[in-house]
Every structure is written in structure tokens, then in C-alpha cells.
PDB file of C-alpha atoms and ligand atoms in Angstrom:
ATOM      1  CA  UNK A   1      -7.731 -47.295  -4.510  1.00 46.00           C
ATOM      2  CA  UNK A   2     -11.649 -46.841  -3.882  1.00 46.00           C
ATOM      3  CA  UNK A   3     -12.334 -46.485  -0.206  1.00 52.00           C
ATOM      4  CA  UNK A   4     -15.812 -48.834  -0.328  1.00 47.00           C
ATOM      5  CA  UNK A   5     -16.739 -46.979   2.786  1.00 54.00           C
ATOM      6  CA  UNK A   6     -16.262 -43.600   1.691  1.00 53.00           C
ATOM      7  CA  UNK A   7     -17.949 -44.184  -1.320  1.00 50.00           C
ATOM      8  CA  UNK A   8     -21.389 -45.278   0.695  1.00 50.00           C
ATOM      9  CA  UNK A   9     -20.507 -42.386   3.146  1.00 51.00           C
ATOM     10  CA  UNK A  10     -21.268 -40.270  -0.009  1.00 50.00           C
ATOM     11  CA  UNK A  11     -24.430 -42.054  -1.289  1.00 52.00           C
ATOM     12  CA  UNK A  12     -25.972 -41.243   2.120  1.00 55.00           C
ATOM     13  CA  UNK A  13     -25.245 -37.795   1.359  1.00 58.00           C
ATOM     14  CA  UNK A  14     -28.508 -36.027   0.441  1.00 64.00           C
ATOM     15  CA  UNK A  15     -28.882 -35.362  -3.298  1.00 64.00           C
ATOM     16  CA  UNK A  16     -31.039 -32.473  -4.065  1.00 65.00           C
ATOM     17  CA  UNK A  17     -33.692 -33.905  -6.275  1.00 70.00           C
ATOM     18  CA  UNK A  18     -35.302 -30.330  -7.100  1.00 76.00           C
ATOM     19  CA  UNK A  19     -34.045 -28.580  -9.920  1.00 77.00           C
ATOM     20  CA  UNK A  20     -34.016 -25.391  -8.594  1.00 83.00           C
ATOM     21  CA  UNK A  21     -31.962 -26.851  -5.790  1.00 80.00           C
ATOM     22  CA  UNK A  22     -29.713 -28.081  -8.058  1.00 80.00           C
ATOM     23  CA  UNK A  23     -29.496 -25.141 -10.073  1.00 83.00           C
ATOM     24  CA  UNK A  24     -28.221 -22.981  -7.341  1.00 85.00           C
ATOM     25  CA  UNK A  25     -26.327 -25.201  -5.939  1.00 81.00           C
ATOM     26  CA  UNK A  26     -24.309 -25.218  -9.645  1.00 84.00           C
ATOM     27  CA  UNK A  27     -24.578 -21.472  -9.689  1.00 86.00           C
ATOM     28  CA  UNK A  28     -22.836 -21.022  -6.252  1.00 86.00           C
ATOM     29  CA  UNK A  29     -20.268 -23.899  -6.918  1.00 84.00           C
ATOM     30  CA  UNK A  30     -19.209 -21.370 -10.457  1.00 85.00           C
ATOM     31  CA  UNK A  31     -19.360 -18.125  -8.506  1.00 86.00           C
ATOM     32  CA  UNK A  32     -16.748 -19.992  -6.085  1.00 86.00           C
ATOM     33  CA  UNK A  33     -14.858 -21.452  -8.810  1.00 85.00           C
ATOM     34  CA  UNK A  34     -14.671 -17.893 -10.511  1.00 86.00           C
ATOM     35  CA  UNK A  35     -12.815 -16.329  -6.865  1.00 85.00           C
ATOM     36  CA  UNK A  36     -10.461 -19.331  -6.515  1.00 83.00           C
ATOM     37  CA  UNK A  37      -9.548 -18.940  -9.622  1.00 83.00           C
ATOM     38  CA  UNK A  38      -9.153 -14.833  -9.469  1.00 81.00           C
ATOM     39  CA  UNK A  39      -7.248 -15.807  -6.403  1.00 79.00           C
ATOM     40  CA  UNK A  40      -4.943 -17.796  -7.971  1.00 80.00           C
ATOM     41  CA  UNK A  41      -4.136 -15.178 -10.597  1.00 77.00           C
ATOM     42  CA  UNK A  42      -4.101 -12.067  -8.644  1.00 77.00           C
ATOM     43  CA  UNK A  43      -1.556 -14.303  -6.365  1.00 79.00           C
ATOM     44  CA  UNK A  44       0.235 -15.348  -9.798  1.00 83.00           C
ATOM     45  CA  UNK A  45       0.650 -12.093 -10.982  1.00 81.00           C
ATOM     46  CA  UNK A  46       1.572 -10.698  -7.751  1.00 82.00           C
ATOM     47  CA  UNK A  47       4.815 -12.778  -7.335  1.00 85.00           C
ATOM     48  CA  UNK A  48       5.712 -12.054 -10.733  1.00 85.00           C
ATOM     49  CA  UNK A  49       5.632  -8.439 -10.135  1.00 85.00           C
ATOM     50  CA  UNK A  50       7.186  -8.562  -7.404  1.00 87.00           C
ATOM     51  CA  UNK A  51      10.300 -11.203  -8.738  1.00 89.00           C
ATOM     52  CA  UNK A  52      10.139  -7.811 -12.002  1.00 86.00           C
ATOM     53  CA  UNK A  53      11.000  -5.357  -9.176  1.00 87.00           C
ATOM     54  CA  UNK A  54      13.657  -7.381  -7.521  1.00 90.00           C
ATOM     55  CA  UNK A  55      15.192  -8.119 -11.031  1.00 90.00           C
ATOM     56  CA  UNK A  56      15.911  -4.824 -11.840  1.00 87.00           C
ATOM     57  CA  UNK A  57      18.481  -3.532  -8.964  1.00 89.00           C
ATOM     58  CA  UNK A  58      19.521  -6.966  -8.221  1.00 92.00           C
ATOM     59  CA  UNK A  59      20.606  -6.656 -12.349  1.00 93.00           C
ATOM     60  CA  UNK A  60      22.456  -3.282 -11.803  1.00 92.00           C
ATOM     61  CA  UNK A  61      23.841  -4.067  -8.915  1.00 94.00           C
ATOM     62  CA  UNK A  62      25.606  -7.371 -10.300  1.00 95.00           C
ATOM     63  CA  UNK A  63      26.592  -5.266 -13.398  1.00 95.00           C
ATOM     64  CA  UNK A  64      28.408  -2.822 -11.229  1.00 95.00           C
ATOM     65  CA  UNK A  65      30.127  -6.081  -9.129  1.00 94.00           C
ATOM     66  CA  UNK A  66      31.425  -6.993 -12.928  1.00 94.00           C
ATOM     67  CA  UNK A  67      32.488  -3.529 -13.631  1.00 95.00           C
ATOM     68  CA  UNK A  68      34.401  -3.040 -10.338  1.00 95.00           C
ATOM     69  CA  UNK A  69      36.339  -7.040 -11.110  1.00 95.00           C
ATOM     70  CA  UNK A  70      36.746  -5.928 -14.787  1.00 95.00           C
ATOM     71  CA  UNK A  71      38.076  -2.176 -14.375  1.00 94.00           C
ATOM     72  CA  UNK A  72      38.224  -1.876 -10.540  1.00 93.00           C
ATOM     73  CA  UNK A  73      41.906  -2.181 -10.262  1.00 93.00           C
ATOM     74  CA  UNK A  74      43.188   0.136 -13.424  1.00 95.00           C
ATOM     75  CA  UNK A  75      40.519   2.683 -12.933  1.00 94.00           C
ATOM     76  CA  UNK A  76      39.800   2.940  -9.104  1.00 94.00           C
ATOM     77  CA  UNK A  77      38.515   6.513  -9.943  1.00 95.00           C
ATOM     78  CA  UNK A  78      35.121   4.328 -11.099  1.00 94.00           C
ATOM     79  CA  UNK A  79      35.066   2.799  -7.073  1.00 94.00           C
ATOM     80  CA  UNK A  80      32.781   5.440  -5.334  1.00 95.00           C
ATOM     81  CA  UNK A  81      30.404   5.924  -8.271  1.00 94.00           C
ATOM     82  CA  UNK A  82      30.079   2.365  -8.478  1.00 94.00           C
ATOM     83  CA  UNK A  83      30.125   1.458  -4.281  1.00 94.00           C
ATOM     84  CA  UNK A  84      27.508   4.482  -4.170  1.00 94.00           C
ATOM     85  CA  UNK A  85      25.530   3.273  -6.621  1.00 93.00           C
ATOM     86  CA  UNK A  86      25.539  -0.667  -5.055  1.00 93.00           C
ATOM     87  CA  UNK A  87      24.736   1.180  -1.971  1.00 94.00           C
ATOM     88  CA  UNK A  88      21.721   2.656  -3.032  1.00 91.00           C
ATOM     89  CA  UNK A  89      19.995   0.040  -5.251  1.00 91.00           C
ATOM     90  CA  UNK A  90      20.771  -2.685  -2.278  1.00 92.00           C
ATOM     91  CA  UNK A  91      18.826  -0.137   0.226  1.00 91.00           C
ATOM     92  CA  UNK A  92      16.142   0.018  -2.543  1.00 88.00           C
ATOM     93  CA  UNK A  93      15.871  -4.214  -2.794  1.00 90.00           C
ATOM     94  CA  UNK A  94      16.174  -3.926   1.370  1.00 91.00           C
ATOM     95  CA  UNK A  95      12.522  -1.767   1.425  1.00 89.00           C
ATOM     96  CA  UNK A  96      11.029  -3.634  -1.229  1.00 89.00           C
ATOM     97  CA  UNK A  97      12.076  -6.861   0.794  1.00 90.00           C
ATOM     98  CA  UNK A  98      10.165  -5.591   4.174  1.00 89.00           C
ATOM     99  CA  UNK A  99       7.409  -3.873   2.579  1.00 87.00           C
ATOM    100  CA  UNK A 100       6.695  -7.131   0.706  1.00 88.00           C
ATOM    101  CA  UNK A 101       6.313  -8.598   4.379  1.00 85.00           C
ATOM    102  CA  UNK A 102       4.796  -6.141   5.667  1.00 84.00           C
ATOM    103  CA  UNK A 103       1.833  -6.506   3.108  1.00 82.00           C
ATOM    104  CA  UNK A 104       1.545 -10.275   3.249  1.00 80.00           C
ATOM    105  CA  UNK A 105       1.789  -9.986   7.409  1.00 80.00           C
ATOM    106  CA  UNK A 106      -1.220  -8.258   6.953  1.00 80.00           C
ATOM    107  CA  UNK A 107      -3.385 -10.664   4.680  1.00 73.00           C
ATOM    108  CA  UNK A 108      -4.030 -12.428   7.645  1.00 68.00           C
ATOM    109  CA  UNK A 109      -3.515 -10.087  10.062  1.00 73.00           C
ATOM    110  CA  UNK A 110      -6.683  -9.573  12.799  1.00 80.00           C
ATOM    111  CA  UNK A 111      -6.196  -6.170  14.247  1.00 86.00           C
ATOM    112  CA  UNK A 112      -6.785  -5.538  18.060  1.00 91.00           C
ATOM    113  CA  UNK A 113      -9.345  -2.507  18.248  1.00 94.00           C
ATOM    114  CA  UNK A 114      -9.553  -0.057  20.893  1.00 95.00           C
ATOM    115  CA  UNK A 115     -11.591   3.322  21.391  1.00 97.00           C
ATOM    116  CA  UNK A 116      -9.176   6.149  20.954  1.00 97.00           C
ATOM    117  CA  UNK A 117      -9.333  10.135  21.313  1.00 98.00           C
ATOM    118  CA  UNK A 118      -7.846  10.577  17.460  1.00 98.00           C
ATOM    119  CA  UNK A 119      -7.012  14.218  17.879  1.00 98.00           C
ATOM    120  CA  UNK A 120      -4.523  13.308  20.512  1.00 98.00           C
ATOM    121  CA  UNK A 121      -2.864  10.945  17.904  1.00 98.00           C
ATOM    122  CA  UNK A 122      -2.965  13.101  14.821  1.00 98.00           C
ATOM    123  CA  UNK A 123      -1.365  16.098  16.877  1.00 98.00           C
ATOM    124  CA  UNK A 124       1.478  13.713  18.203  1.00 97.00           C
ATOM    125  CA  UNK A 125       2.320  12.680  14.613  1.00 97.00           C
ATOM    126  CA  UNK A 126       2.004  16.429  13.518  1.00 97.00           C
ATOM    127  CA  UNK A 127       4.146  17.549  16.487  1.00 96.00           C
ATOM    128  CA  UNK A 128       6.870  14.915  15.928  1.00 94.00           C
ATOM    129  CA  UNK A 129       6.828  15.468  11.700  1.00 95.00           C
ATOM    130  CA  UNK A 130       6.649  18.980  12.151  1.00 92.00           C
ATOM    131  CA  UNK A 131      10.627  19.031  12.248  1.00 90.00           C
ATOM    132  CA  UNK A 132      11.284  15.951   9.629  1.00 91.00           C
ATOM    133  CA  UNK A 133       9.529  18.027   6.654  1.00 94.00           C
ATOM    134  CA  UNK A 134      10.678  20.361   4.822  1.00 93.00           C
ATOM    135  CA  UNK A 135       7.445  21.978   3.577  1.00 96.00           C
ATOM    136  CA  UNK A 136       5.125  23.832   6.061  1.00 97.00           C
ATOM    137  CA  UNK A 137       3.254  21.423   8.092  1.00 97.00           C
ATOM    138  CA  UNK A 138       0.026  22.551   9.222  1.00 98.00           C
ATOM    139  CA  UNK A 139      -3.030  20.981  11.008  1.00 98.00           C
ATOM    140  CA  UNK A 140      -6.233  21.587  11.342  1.00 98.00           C
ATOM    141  CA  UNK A 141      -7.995  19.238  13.792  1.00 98.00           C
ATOM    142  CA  UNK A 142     -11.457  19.280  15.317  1.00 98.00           C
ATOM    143  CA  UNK A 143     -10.858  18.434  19.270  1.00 97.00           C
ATOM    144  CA  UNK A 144     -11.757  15.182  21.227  1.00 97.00           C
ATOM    145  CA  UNK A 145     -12.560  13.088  18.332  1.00 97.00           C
ATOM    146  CA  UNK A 146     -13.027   9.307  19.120  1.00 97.00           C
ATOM    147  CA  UNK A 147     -12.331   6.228  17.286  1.00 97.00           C
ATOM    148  CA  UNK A 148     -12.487   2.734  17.676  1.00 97.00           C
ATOM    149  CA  UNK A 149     -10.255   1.209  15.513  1.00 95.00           C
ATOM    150  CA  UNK A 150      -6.651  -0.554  15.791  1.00 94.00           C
ATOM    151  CA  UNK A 151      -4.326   3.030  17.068  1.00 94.00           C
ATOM    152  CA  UNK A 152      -1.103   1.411  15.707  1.00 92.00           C
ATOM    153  CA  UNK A 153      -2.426   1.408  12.275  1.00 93.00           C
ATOM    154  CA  UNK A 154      -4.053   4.151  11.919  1.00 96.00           C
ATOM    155  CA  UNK A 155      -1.024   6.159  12.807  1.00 95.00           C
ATOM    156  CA  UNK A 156       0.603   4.622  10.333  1.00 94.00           C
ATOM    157  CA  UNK A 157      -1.749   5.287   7.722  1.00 96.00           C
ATOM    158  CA  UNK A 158      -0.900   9.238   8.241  1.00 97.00           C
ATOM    159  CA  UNK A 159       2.420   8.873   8.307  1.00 95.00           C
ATOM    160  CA  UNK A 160       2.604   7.412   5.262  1.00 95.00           C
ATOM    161  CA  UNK A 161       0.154   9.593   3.242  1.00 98.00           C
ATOM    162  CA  UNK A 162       2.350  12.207   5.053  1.00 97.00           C
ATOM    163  CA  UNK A 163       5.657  10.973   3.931  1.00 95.00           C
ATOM    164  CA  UNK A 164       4.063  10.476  -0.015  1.00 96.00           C
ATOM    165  CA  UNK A 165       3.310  14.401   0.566  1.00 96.00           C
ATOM    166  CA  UNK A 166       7.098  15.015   1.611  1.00 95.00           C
ATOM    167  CA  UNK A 167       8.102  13.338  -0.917  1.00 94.00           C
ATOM    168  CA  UNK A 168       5.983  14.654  -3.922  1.00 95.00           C
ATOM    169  CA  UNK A 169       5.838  18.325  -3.282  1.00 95.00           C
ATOM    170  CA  UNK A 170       8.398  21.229  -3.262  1.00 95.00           C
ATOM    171  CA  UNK A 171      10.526  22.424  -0.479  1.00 95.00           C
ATOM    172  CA  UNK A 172       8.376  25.397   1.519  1.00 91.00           C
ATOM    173  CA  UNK A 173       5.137  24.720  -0.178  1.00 97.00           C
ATOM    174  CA  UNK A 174       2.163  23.645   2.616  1.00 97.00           C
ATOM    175  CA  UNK A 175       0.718  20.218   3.346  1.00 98.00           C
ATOM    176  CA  UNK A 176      -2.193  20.205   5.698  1.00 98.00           C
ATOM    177  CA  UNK A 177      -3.503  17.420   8.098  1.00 98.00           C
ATOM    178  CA  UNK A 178      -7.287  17.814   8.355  1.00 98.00           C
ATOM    179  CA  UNK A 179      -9.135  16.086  11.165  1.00 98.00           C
ATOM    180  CA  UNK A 180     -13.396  16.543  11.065  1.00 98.00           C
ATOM    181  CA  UNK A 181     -16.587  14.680  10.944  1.00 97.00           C
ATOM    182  CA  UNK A 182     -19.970  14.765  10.143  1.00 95.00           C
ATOM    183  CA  UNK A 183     -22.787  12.622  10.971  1.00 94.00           C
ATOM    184  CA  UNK A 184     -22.180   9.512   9.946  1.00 95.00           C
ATOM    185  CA  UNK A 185     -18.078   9.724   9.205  1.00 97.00           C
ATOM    186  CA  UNK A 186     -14.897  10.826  10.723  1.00 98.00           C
ATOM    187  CA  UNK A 187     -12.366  12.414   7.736  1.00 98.00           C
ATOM    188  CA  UNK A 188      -8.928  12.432   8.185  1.00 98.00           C
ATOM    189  CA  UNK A 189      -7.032  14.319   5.283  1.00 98.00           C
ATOM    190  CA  UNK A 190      -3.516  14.907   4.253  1.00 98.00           C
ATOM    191  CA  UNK A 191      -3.337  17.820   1.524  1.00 98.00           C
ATOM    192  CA  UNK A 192      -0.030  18.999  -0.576  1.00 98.00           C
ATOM    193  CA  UNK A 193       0.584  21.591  -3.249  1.00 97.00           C
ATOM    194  CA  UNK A 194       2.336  19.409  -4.906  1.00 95.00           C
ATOM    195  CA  UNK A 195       2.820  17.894  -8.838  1.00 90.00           C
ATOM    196  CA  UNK A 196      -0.403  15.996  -8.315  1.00 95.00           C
ATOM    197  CA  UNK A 197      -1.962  13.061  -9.997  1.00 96.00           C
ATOM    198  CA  UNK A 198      -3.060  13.050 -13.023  1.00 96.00           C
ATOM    199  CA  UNK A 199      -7.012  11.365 -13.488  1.00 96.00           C
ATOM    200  CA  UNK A 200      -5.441   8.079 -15.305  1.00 96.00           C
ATOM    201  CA  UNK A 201      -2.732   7.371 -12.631  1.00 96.00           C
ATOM    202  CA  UNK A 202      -5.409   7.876  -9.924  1.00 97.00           C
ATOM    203  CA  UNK A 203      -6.837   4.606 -10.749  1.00 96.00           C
ATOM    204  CA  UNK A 204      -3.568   2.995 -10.682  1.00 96.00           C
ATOM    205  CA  UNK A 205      -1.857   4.338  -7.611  1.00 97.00           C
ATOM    206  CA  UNK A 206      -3.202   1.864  -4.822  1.00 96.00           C
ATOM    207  CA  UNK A 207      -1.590  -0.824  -7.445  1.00 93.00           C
ATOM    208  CA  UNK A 208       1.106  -2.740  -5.859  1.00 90.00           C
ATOM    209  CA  UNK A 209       4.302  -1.628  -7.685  1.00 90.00           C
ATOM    210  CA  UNK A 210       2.611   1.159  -9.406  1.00 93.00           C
ATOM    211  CA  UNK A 211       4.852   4.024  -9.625  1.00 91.00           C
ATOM    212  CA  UNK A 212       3.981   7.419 -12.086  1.00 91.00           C
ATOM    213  CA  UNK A 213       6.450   7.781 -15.048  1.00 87.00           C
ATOM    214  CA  UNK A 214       8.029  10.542 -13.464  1.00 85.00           C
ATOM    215  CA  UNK A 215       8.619   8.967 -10.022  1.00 84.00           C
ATOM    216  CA  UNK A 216      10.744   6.245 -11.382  1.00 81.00           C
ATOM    217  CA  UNK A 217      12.114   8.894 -13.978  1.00 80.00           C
ATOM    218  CA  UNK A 218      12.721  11.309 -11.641  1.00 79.00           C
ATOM    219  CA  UNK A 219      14.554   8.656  -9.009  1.00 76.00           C
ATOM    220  CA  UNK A 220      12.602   9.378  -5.907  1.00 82.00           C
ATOM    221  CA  UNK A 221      13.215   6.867  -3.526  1.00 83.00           C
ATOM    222  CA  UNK A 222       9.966   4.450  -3.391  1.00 87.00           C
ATOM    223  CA  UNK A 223       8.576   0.838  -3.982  1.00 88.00           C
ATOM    224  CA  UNK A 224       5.252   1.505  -5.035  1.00 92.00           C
ATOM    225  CA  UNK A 225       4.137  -0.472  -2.189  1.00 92.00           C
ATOM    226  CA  UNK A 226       3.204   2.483  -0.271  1.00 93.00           C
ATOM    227  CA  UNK A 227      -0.281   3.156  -1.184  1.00 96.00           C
ATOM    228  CA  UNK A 228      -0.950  -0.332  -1.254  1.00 93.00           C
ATOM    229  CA  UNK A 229       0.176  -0.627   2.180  1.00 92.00           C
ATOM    230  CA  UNK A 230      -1.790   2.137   3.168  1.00 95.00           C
ATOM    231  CA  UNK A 231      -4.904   1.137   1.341  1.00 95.00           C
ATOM    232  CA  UNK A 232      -5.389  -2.367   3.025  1.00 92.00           C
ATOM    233  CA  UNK A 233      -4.289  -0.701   6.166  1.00 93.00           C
ATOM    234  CA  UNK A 234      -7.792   1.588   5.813  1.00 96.00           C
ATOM    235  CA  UNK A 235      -9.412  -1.551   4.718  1.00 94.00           C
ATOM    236  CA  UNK A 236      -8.629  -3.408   7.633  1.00 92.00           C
ATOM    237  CA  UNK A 237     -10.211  -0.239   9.560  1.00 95.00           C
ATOM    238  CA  UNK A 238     -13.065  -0.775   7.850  1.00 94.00           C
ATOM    239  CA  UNK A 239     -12.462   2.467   5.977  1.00 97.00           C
ATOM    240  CA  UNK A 240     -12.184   4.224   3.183  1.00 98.00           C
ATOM    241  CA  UNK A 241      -9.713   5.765   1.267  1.00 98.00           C
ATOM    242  CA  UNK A 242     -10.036   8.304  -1.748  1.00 98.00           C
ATOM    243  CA  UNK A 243      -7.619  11.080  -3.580  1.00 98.00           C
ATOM    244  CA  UNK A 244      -8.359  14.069  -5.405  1.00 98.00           C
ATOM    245  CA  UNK A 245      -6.908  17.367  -6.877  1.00 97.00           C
ATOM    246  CA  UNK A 246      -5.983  19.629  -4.121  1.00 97.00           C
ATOM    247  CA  UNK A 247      -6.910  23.562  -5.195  1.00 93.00           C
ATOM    248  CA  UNK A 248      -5.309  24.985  -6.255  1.00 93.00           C
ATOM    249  CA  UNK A 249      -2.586  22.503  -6.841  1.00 95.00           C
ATOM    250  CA  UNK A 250      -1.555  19.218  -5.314  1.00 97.00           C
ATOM    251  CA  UNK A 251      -3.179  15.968  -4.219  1.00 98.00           C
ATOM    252  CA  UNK A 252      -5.801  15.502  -1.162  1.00 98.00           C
ATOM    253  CA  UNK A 253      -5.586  11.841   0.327  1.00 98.00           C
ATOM    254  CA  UNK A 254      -8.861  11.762   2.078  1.00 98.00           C
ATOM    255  CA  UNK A 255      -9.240   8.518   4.855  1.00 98.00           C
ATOM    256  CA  UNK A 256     -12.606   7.965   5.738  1.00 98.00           C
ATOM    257  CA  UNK A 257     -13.758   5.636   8.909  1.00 98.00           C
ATOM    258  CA  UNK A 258     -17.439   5.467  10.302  1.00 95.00           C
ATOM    259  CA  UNK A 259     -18.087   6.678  13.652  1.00 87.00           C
ATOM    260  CA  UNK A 260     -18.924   4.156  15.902  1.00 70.00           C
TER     261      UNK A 260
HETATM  262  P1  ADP B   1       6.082   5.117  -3.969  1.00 69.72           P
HETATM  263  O1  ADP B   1       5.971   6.461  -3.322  1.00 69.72           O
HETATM  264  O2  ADP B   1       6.997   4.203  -3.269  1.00 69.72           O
HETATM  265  O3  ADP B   1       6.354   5.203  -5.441  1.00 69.72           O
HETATM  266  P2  ADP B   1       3.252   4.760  -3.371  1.00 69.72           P
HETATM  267  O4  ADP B   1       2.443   3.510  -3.473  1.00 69.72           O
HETATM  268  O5  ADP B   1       3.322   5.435  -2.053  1.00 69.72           O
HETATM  269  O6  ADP B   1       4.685   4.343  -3.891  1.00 69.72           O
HETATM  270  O7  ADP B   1       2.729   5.782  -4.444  1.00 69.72           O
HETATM  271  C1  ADP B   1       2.481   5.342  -5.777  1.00 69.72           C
HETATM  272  C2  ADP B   1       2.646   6.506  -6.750  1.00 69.72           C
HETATM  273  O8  ADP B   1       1.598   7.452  -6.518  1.00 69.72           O
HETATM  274  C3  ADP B   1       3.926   7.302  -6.587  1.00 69.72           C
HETATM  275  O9  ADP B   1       4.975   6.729  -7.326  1.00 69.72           O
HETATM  276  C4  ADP B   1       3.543   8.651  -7.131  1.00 69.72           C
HETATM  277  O10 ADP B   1       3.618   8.623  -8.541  1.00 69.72           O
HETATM  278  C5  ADP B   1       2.064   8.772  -6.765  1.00 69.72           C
HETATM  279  N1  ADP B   1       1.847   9.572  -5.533  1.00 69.72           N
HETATM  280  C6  ADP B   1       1.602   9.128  -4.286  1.00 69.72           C
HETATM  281  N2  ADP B   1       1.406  10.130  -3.428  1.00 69.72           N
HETATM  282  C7  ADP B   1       1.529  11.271  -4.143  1.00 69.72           C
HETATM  283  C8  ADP B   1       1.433  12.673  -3.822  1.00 69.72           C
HETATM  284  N3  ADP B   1       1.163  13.099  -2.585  1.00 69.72           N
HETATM  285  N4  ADP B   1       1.611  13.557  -4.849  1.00 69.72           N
HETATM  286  C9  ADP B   1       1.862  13.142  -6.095  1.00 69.72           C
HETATM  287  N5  ADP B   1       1.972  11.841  -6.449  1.00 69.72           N
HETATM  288  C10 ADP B   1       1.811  10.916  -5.496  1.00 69.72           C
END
């Protein structure tokens, strides 16, 4: 049905009559038509990814449920494997589940910001992780540094690059927390002498889901959503973050924010 009013709302609308006008008008209504459309894919993709991860334990973990109905009662030797096993992959699905949240929470998330003394934060984290790794934690922090920025999340942001370097690098080796500036920046970096990254996977490792070859072959405990996390986290900091090869061994997660 044609709305007669509407339509001579719109012929009162002014219709630019200069080409130019027109031109740019068509070029921004493409450029817009070009994000929506990214959007839409990016979104696309992104559920499909994620419905790939959930597949995978939810598959093993109904094959097990078979296994235990099939051969649960004649061979109850194959329970605790099996129970374990359930256990684990359900725990797996239960991270992926909140991290999932956790990143689309913060797609429209508008952070409260606050000045902060830093230093006092990063040597509360280091004081309270110093026990929960089992490398040498060290830190190296220049005093009274302030930033204004949301507190909650940047603490978070170390605490996950340092539970990646817990994760990634050998019992007794040393992963440093570095805490400087300069003139225009603030630098807060989390070393380890770990199996670092090798130059392809760098480009891949803020990737939601991305996880190396050998961390899913290896069966360290992880999502992939990490980095992700922790990249959007920055982001939302307005900062930066970067990695690189650690001398002489090991990755060097460096977060960058701009003094105020
Ligand atoms: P997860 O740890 O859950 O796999 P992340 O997003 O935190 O997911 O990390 C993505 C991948 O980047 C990891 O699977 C691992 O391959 C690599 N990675 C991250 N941090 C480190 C590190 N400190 N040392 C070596 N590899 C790392």
C-alpha cells in the first residue's frame, strides 16, 4: 500500500541537482554499503566458528555417553576414562560458553574511566601471581605511573597475557612484567622464555578461535578466545597491542596506552 503522504513527504526532500553532489553522495552510500555488508559477514562467519568449536567436544562428549550405554555395564573398567574425559571436554564447552559472552558483552560495552597510579596495580597482580606460577615471576616497574583508563580492564589485560605466559613456557624459566614510558606512551610488557610464535601465527593469534597447531596438539587447556579478549580489551583503552620474539627465546606481549 502507497502511503500518498509519505510519498510527497519525500518529494519535498531536497534532491541534489549538482553532480558532484550527487556523486558523493553515491560514493558514501557504497563505502556504507561495503561495512554493512563486511558486518554482516564478519558476524556470519563468527557464529559459524563459534557453532565449529562447540561441535567438536559436544561430538566427543556424546560419543563417550554412547560408549558408556553400549559397554558401560560389561566393561565398567572404561567408566573413569570415559567420566574423566566428559569431565574435561564439558569444562572446555563451559569456557568457551562465557568467553563467548564475555566478548559480545563487550561490543557494546562503554567503559567507566578513571585516573589510576598503574604501578600500584601491576605490583598487586605481580604480588598475588607471584605464588600461582610456576616459572619465576619477575617485575620491573617504573614508580608512580598514572593512567586514565577503565582499572578493571586493564588488570585484566595482564592477567591474561600473564596466564598465556604460564601457560606457554616451561616450569622455572622467567617471565617478566615490564612497566615504563616515554614521552608520548606508557608500555606495559609481559615477557616469557617460552616456545614462542612463529612470524605466520603472529598474524593470526588475536583471531577469535585461533589456536597454533601445537596448542590444540599438545592439549593445553584454551579457547582461542584469549587474545581476542585481550585485544578488544586494549582497544577499548584506546591502546595498542603488539608481540614479538623475546631474546633470547620466548614471546614479548607489549600493551601500549597514550599518556594522558
Ligand atoms: P588459547 O590460549 O586459549 O589457545 P589465546 O587467544 O590466548 O588462546 O592464544 C592464541 C594462541 O596464541 C595460543 O593457542 C598459542 O598458540 C599462542 N600464544 C599465545 N600466547 C602465547 C605465548 N605467551 N607463547 C607462545 N604462544 C602463545
Amino acid at each position: 500500500i502507497i502511503n500518498t503522504d509519505e510519498l510527497s513527504h519525500h518529494e519535498k526532500l531536497p534532491v541534489p541537482d549538482n553532480p558532484k553532489e550527487v556523486q558523493d553522495l553515491t560514493r558514501e552510500f557504497n563505502h556504507l554499503l561495503k561495512i554493512l555488508n563486511e558486518t554482516v559477514l564478519r558476524d556470519r562467519q563468527f557464529v559459524s566458528d563459534a557453532s565449529h568449536e562447540l561441535r567438536t567436544p559436544l561430538a566427543g562428549i556424546r560419543g563417550h555417553i554412547n560408549l558408556l550405554r553400549r559397554r558401560g555395564e560389561e566393561h565398567p573398567e572404561i567408566i573413569p576414562e570415559s567420566l574423566k574425559f566428559i569431565d574435561e571436554e564439558s569444562l572446555r564447552m563451559q569456557h568457551l560458553v562465557e568467553n563467548l559472552l564475555a566478548l559480545s558483552r563487550m561490543n557494546n560495552a562503554e567503559l567507566e574511566f578513571k585516573e589510576f597510579n598503574l604501578t600500584d596495580s601491576v605490583t598487586e597482580i605481580y604480588e598475588m601471581y607471584q605464588n600461582q606460577l610456576s616459572q619465576n615471576l619477575e617485575l620491573k616497574a617504573e614508580s608512580g605511573i598514572m593512567l586514565t583508563a577503565n582499572q578493571d580492564s586493564v588488570r585484566q589485560i595482564l592477567i591474561s597475557l600473564l596466564s598465556n605466559a604460564k601457560k606457554y613456557s616451561p616450569h622455572d624459566s622467567v617471565v617478566t612484567i615490564r612497566l615504563y614510558k616515554d614521552i608520548d606512551n606508557i608500555m606495559l610488557e609481559v615477557d616469557d622464555q617460552g616456545s614462542g610464535i612463529s612470524d605466520d601465527d603472529k598474524k593470526l593469534i588475536f583471531n577469535r578461535f585461533f589456536r597454533s597447531d601445537d596448542s590444540r596438539s599438545q592439549k593445553i587447556e584454551g579457547t582461542g578466545l584469549g587474545l581476542a579478549i585481550t585485544q578488544r580489551l586494549v582497544e577499548l583503552n584506546n591502546g595498542k597491542i603488539s608481540v614479538f620474539d623475546n631474546q633470547p627465546r620466548g614471546t614479548k606481549f607489549i600493551v601500549t596506552f597514550r599518556k594522558n
